[in-house]
Short mmCIF file of C-alpha atoms in Angstrom, two decimals:
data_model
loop_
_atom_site.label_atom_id
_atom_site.label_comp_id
_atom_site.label_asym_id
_atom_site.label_seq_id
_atom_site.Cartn_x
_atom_site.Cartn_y
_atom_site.Cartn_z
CA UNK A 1 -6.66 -13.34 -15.62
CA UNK A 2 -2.84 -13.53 -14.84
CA UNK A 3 -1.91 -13.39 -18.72
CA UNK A 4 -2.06 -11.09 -21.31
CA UNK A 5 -3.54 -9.01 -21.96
CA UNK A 6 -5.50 -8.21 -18.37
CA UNK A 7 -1.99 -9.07 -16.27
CA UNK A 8 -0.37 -5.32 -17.17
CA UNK A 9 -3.88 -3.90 -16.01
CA UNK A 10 -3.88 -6.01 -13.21
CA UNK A 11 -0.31 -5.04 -11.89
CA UNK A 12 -1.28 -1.75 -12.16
CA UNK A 13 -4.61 -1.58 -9.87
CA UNK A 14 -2.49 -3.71 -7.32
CA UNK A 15 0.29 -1.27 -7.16
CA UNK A 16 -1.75 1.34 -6.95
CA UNK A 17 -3.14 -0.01 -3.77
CA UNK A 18 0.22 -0.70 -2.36
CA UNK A 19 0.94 3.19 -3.44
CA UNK A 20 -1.95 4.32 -1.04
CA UNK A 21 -0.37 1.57 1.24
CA UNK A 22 2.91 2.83 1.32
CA UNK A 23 2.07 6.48 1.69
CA UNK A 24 0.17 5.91 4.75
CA UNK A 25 3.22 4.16 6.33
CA UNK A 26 5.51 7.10 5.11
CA UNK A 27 8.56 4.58 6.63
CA UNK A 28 11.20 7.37 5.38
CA UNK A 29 12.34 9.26 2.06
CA UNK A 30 13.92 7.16 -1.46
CA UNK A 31 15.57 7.81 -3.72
CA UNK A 32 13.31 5.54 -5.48
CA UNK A 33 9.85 6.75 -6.42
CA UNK A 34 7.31 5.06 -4.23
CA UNK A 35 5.38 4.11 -8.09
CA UNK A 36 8.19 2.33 -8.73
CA UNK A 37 8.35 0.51 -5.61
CA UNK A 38 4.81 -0.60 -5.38
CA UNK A 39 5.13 -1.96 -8.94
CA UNK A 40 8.18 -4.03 -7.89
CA UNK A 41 6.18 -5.12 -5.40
CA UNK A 42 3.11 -5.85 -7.08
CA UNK A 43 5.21 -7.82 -10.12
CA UNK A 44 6.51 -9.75 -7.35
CA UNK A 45 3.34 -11.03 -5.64
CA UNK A 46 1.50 -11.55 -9.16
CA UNK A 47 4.49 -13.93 -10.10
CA UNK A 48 4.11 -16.00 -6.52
CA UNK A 49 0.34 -16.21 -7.02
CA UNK A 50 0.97 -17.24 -10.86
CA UNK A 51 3.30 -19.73 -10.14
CA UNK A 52 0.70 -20.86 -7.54
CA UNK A 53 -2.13 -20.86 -9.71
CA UNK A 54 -0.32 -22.86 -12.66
CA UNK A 55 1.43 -25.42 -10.24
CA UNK A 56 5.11 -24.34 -11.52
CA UNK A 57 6.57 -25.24 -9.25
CA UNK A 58 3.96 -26.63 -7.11
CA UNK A 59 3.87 -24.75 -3.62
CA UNK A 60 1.15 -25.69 -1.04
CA UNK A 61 -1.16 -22.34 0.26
CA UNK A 62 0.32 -21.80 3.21
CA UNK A 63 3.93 -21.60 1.91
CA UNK A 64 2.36 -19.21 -1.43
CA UNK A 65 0.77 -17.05 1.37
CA UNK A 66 3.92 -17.00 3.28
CA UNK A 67 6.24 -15.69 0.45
CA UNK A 68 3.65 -12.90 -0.79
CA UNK A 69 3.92 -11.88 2.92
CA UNK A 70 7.79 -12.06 3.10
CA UNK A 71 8.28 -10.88 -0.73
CA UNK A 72 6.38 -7.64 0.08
CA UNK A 73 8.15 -6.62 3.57
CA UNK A 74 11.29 -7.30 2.26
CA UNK A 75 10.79 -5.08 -0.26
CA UNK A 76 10.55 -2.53 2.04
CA UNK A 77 13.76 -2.88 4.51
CA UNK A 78 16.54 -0.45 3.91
CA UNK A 79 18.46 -2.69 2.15
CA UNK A 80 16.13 -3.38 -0.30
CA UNK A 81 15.38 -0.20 -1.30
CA UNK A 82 19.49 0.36 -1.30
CA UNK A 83 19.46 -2.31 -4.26
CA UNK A 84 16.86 -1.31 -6.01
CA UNK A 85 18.01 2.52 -6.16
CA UNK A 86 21.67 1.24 -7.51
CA UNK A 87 19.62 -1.14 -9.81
CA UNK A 88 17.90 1.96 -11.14
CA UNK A 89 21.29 3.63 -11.08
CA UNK A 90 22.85 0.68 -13.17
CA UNK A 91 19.93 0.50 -15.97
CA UNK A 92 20.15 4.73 -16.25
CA UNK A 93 24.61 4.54 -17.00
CA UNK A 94 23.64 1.53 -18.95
CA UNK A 95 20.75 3.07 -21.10
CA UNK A 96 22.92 6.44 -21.38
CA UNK A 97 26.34 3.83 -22.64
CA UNK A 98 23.73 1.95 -25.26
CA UNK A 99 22.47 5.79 -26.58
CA UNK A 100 26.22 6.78 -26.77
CA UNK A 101 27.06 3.56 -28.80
CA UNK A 102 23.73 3.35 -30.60
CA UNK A 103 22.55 6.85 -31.14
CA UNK A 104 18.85 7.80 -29.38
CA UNK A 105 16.84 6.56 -32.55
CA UNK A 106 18.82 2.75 -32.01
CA UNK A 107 18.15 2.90 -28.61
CA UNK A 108 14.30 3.88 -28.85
CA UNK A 109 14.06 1.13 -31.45
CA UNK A 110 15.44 -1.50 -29.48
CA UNK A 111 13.24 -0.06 -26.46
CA UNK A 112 10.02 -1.04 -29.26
CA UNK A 113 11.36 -4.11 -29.89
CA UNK A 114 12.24 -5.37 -26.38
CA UNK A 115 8.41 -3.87 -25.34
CA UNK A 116 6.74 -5.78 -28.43
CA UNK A 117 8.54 -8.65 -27.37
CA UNK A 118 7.34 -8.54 -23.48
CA UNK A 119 4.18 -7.61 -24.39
CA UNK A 120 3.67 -10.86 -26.14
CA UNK A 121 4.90 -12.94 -22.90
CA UNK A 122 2.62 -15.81 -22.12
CA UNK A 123 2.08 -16.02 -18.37
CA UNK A 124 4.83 -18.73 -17.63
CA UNK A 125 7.09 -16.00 -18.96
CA UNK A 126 8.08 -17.10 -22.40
CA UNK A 127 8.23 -14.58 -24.97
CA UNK A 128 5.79 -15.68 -27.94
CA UNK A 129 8.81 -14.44 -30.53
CA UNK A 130 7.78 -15.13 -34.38
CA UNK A 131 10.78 -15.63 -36.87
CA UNK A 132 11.61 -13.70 -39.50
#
């Protein structure tokens, strides 16, 4: 249930609930679209409970319960959502620098590639990537 292909769909329906979450709360205005939040902090908690799950590392209940709890309010504080608006600041520059260098077609190729490749990540995270 945690790998492909059911983990994308997965991630989804849980940020979507931590959308509805979030709006409720209404803590204050981002930059950051609150979409983009809850999926950070869905991603987040489905990597604690896969890591759980599998045993990698190995991390009693209580201490996977813990950091879900932890994970998802810090995601939340100011300074979180600081970071993650200059993160998103960061990847825009650096997408617009790769287009500049690369042209737009380069860039949405690479974009394919780098998708095809994720999409074919196993759930401990390692890219199933076939030679050529």
């Amino acid at each position: 249930m945690l790998s492909w292909p059911t983990r994308p769909l997965l991630g989804q329906t849980l940020a979507d609930l931590i959308v509805e979450r979030l709006a409720r709360q209404a803590a204050g205005r981002s930059c950051i679209p609150v979409e983009v939040i809850a999926r950070q902090i869905a991603e987040a908690q489905l990597s604690l409970v896969d890591s759980w799950v599998l045993g990698r590392p190995h991390m009693d209940l209580d201490t996977a319960t813990d950091a879900l709890t932890r994970t998802s309010r810090l995601a939340l504080t100011a300074r979180a959502v600081a970071a993650m608006a200059e993160a998103h600041r960061f990847h825009r520059q650096f997408e617009r620098d790769l287009a500049a260098k690369f042209g737009e077609q380069q860039l949405a190729a690479m974009r394919l590639i780098l998708e095809d490749i994720f999409a074919g990540a196993s759930a401990d995270g390692m890219a199933h990537v076939r030679p050529f």
